[in-house]
Every structure is written in structure tokens, then in C-alpha cells.
mmCIF file with all atom_site columns, C-alpha atoms in Angstrom:
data_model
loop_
_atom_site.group_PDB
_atom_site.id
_atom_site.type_symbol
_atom_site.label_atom_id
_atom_site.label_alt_id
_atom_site.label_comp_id
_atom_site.label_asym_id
_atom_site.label_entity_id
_atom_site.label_seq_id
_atom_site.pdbx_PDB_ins_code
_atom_site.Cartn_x
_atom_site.Cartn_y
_atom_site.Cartn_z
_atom_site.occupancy
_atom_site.B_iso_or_equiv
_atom_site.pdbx_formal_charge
_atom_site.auth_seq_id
_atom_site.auth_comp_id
_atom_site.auth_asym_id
_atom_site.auth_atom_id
_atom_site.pdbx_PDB_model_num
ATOM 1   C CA . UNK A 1 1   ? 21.927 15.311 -1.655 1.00 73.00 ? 55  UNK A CA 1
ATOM 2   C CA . UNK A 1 2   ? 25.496 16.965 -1.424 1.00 77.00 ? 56  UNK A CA 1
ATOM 3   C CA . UNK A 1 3   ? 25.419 17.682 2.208  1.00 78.00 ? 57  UNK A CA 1
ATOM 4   C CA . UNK A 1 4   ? 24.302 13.526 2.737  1.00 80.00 ? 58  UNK A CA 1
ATOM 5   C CA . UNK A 1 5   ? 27.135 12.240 0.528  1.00 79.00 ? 59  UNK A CA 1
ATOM 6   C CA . UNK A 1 6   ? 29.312 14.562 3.076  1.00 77.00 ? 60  UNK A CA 1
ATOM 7   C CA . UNK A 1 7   ? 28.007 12.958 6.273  1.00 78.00 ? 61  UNK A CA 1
ATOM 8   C CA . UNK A 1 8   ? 28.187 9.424  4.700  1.00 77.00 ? 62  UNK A CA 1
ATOM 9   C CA . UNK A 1 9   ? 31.807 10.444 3.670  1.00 74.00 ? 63  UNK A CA 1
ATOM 10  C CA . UNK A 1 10  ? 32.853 11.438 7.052  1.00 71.00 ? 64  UNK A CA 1
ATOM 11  C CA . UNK A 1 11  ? 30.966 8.649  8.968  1.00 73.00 ? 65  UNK A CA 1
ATOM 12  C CA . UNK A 1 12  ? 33.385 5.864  7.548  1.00 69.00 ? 66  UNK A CA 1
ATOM 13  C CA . UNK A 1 13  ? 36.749 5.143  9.560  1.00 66.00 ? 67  UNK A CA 1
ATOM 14  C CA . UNK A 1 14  ? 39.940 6.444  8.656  1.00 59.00 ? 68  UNK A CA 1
ATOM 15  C CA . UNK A 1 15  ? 42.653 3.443  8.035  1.00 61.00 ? 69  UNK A CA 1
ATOM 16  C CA . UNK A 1 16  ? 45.105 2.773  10.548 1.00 54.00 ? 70  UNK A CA 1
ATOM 17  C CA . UNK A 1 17  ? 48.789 3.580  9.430  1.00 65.00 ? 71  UNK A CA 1
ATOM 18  C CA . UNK A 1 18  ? 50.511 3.411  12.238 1.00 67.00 ? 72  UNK A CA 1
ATOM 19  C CA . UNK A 1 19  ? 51.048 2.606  15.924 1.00 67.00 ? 73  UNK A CA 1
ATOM 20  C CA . UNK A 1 20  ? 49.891 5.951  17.101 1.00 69.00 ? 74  UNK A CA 1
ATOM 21  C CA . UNK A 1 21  ? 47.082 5.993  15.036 1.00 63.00 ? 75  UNK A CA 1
ATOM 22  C CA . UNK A 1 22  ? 45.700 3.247  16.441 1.00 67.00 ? 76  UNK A CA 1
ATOM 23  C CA . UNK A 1 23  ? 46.490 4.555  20.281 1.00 68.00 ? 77  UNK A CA 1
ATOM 24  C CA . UNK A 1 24  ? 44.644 7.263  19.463 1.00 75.00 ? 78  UNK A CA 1
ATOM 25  C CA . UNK A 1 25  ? 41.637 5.573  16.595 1.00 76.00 ? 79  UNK A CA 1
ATOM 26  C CA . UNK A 1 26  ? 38.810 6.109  19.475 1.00 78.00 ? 80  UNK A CA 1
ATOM 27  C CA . UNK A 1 27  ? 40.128 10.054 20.203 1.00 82.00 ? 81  UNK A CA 1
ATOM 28  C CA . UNK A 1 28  ? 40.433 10.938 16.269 1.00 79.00 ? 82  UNK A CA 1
ATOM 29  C CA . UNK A 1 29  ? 36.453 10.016 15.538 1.00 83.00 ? 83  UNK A CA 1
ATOM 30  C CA . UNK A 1 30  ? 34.932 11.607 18.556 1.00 85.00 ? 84  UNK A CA 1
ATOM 31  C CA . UNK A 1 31  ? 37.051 15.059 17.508 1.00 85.00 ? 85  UNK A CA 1
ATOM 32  C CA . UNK A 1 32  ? 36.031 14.132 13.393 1.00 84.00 ? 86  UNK A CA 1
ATOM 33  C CA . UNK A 1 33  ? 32.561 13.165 14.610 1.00 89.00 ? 87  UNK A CA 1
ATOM 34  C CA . UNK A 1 34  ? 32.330 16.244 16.882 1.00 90.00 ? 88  UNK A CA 1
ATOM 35  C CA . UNK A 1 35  ? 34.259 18.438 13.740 1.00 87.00 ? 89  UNK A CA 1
ATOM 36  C CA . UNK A 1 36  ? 31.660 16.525 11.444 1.00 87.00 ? 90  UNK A CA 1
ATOM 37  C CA . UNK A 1 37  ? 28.167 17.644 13.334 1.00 89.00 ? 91  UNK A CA 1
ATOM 38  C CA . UNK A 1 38  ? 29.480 20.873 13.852 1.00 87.00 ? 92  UNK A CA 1
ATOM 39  C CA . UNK A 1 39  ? 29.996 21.608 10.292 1.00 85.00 ? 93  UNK A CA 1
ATOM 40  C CA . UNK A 1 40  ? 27.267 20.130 8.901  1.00 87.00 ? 94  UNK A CA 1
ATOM 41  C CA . UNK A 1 41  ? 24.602 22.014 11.351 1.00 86.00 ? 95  UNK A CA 1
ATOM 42  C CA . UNK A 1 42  ? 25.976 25.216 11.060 1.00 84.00 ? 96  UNK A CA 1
ATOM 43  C CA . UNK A 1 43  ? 27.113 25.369 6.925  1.00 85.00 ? 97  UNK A CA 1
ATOM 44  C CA . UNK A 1 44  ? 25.812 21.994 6.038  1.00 84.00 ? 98  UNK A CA 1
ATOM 45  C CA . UNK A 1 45  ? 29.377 21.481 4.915  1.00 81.00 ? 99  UNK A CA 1
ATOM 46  C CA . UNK A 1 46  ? 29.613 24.415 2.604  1.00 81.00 ? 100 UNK A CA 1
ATOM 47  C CA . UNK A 1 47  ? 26.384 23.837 0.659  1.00 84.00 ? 101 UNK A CA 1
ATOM 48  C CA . UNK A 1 48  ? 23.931 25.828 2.824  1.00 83.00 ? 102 UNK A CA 1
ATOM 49  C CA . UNK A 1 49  ? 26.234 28.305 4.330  1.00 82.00 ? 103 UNK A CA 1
ATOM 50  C CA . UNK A 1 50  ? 22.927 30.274 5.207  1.00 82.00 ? 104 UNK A CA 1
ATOM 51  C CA . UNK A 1 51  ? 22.239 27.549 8.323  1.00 83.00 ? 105 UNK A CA 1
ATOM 52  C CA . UNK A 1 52  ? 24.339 29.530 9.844  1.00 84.00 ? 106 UNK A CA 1
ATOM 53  C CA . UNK A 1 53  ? 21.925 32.228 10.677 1.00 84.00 ? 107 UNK A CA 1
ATOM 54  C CA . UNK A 1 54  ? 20.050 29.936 12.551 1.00 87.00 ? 108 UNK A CA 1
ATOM 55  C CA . UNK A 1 55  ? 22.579 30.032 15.175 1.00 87.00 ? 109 UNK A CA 1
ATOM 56  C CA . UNK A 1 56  ? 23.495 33.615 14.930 1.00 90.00 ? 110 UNK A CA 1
ATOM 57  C CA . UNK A 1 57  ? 20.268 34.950 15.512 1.00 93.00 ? 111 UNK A CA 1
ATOM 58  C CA . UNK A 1 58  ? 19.576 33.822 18.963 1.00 93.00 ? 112 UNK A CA 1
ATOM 59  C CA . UNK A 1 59  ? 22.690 34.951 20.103 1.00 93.00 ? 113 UNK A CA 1
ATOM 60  C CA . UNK A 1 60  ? 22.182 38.073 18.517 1.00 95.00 ? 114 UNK A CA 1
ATOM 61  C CA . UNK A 1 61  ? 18.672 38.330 20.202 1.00 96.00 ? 115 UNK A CA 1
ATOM 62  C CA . UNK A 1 62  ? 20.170 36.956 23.443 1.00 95.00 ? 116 UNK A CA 1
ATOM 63  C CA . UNK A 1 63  ? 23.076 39.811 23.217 1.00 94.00 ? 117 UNK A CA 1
ATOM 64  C CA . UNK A 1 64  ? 20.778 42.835 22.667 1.00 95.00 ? 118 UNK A CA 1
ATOM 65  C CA . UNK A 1 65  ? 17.557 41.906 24.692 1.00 94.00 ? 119 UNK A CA 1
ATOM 66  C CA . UNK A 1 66  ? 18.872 39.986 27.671 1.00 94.00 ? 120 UNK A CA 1
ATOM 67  C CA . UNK A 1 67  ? 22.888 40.777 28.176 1.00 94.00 ? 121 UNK A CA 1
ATOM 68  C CA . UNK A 1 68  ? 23.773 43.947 27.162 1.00 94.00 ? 122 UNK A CA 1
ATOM 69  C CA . UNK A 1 69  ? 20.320 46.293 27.033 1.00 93.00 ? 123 UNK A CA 1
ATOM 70  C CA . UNK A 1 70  ? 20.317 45.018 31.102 1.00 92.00 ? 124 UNK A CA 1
ATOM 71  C CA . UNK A 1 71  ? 24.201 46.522 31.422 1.00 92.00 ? 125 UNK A CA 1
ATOM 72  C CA . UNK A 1 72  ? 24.070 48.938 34.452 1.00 90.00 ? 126 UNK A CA 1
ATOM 73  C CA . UNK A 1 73  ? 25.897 52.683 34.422 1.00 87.00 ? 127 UNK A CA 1
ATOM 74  C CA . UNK A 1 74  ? 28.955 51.615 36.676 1.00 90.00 ? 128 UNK A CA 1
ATOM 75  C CA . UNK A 1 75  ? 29.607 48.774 34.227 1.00 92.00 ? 129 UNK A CA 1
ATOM 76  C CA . UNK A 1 76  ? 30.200 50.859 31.174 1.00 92.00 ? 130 UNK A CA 1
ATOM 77  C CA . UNK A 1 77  ? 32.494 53.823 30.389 1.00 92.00 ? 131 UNK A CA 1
ATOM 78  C CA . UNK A 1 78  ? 32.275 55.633 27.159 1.00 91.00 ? 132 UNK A CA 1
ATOM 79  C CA . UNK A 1 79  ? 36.462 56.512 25.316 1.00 91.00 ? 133 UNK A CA 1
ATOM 80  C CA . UNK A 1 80  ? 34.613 59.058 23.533 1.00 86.00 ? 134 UNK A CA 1
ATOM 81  C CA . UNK A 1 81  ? 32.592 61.751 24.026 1.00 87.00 ? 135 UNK A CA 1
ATOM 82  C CA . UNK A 1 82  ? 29.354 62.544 22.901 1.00 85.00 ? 136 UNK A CA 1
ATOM 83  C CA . UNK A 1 83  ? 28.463 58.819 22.434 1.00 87.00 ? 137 UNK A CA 1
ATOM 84  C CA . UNK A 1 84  ? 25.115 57.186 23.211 1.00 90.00 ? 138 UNK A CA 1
ATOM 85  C CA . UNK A 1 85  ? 24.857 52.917 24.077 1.00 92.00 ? 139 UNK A CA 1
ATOM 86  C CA . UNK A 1 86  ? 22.820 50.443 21.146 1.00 93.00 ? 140 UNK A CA 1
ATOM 87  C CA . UNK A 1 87  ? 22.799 47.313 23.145 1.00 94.00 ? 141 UNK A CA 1
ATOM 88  C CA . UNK A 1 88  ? 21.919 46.186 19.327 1.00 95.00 ? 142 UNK A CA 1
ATOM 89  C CA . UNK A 1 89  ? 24.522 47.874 17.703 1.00 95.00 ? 143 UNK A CA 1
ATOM 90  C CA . UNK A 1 90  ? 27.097 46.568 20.299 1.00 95.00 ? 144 UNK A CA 1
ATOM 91  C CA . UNK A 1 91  ? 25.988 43.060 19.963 1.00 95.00 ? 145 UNK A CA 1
ATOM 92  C CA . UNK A 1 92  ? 26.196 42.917 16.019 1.00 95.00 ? 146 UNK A CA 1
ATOM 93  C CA . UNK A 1 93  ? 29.541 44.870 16.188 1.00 95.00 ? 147 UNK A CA 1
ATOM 94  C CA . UNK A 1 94  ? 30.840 41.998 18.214 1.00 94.00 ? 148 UNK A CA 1
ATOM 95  C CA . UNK A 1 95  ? 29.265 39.066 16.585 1.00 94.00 ? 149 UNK A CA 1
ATOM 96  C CA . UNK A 1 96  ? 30.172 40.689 12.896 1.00 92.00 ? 150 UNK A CA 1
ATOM 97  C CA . UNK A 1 97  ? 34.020 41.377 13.205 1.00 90.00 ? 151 UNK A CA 1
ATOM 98  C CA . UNK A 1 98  ? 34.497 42.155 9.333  1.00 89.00 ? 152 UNK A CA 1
ATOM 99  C CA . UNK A 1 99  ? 32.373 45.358 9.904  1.00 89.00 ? 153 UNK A CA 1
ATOM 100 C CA . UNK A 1 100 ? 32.990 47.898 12.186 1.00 90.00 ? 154 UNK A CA 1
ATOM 101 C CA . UNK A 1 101 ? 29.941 49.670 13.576 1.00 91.00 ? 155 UNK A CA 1
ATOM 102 C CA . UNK A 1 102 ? 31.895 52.359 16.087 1.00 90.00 ? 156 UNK A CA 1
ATOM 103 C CA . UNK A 1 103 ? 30.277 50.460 19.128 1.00 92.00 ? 157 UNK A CA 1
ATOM 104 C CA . UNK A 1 104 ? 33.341 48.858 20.809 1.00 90.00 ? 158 UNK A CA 1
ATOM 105 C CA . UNK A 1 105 ? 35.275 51.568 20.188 1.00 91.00 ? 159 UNK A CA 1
ATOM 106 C CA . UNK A 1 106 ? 33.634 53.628 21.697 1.00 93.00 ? 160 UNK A CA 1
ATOM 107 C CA . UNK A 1 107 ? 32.840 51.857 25.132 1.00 92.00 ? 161 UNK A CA 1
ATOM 108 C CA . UNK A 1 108 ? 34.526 50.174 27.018 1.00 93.00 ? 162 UNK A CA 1
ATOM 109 C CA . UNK A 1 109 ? 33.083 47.436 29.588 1.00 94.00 ? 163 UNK A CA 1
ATOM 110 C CA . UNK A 1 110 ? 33.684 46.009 33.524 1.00 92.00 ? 164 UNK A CA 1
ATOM 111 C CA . UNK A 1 111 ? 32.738 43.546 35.688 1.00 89.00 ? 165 UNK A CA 1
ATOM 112 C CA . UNK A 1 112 ? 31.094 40.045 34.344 1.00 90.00 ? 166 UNK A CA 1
ATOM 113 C CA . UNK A 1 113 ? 30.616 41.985 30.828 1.00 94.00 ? 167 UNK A CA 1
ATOM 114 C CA . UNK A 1 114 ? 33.928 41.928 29.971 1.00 94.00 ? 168 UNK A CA 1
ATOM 115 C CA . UNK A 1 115 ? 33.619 37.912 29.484 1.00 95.00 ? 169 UNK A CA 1
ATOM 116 C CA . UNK A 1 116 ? 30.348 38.448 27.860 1.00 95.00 ? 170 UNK A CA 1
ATOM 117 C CA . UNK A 1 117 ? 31.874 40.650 25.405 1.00 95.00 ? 171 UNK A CA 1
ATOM 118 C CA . UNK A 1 118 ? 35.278 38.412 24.915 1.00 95.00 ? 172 UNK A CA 1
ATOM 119 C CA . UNK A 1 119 ? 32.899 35.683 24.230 1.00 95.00 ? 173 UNK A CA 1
ATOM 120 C CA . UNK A 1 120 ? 30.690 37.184 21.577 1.00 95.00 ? 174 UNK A CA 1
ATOM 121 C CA . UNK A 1 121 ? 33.873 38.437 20.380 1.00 95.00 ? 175 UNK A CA 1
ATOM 122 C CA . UNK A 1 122 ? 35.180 34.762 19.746 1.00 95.00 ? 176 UNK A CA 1
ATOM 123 C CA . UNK A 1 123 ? 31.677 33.259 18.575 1.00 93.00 ? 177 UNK A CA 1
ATOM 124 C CA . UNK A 1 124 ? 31.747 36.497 15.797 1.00 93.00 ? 178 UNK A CA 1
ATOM 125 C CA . UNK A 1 125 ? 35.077 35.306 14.711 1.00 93.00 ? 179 UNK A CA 1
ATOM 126 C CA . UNK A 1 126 ? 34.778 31.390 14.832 1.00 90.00 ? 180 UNK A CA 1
ATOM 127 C CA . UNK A 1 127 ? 31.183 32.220 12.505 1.00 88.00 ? 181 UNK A CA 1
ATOM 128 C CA . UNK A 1 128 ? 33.027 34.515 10.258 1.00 88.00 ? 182 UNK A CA 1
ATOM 129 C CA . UNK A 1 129 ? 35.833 32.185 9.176  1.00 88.00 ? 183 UNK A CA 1
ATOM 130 C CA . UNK A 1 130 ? 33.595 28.961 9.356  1.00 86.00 ? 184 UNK A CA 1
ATOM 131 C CA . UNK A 1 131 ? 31.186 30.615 6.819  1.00 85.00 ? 185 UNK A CA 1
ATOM 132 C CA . UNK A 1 132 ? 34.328 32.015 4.771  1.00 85.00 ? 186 UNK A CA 1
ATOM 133 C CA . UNK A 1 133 ? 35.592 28.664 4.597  1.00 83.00 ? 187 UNK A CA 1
ATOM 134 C CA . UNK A 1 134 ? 32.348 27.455 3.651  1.00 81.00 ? 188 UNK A CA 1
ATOM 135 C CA . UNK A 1 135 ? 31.452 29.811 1.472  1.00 80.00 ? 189 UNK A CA 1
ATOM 136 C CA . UNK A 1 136 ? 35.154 29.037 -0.770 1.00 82.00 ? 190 UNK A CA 1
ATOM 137 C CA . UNK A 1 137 ? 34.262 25.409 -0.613 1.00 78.00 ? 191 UNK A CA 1
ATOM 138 C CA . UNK A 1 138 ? 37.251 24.559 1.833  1.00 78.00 ? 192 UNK A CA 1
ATOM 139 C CA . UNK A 1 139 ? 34.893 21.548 3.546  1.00 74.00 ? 193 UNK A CA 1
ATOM 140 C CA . UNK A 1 140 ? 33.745 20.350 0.104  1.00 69.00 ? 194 UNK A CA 1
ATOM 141 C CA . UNK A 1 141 ? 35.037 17.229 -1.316 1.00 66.00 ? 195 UNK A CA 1
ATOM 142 C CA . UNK A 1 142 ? 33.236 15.782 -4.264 1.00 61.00 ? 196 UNK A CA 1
#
């Protein structure tokens, strides 16, 4: 019921109050709409903050089965010694930045992984503050 009164909230049109805001009316809904979907399928706007595992999962399962368990020998160098590759463990570490699991620390990556890796980097941090924010009600406006 909460997350419907959101989308019916954000569906209406902001008012016009000034010149620019009009120049700009058709920009401003297709970023809130955008904004709008993108909240409410990944935290349901703060009430089911859970939906975001939904997403996180396949990448997860994307990360360890098909990216980074296929990395070859020249691609990877481990900083310490002693230390053995989890293509699991590195995928979590990367998509969970609030915990560190010793994983990118300890190797260090080449070639096309190096984007792979920046990216899951940025997806871990975009889902960690999105659920924060959802989680403290930041999206929530009864």
C-alpha cells in the first residue's frame, strides 16, 4: 500500500516556477521517472529494502561463475604471498564494500578485468548507499 501511494506520489507533475523550469519540464520527469522506477524496483522506495537482493544475486552469480572463476594466470597477480584466488570471495568483496573479505587486497587484476572489477566495484557501492538510504527512510514521504 505504502510503496503505491509512493509511485502515485511521484507520477504527478511538479509545478512550473519559473522560465527554466519549464525549458527543461520534459528533461526533469524522464530523470524523476527514470529516479522513480529505479527506486521503487530495487527498495520499493524504502519499504522493501530486501528487493534489492533480487538484483544482487545475479550479479553475484554472474561475478563468481562466469567472470572471474574464467580469469586466466597472466591476468592476475597476487601483492601477497601465500594467497590462494575465491572467484566467490572476490566477487562479494567487491559487490559488499562495507566488509572487507582480504580478496582485493590481495590480488591485483589486468587486462579487460580491471573494468570488470571497477564496475562491480561501483554497482557494490551504488547498492550499499541506495539500501542505506532506504533502510533510514531517506525516500519515504508520508
Amino acid at each position: 500500500m505504502l510503496i503505491a501511494k509512493q509511485s502515485a506520489r511521484r507520477s504527478q507533475p511538479l509545478p512550473d516556477r519559473s522560465r527554466l523550469h519549464r525549458l527543461l519540464r520534459h528533461a526533469r520527469r524522464a530523470v524523476r521517472a527514470g529516479w522513480s522506477w529505479f527506486l521503487r524496483w530495487t527498495i520499493g522506495y524504502g519499504y522493501a529494502p530486501w528487493r534489492s537482493l533480487w538484483w544482487l544475486a545475479p550479479l553475484y552469480l554472474a561475478g563468481w561463475l562466469e567472470i572471474f572463476r574464467r580469469i586466466r594466470p597472466q591476468d592476475l597477480t597476487a601483492l601477497h604471498r601465500g594467497e590462494v584466488f575465491h572467484p566467490a570471495l572476490y566477487t562479494l568483496d567487491l559487490l559488499v564494500p562495507v566488509v572487507s573479505l582480504k580478496q582485493r587486497d590481495a590480488w591485483a587484476v589486468h587486462g579487460g578485468y580491471e573494468w570488470w572489477t571497477a564496475g562491480y566495484t561501483a554497482i557494490g557501492w551504488l547498492a550499499a548507499s541506495i539500501i542505506a538510504a532506504g533502510l533510514a527512510g531517506v525516500f519515504k514521504r508520508d
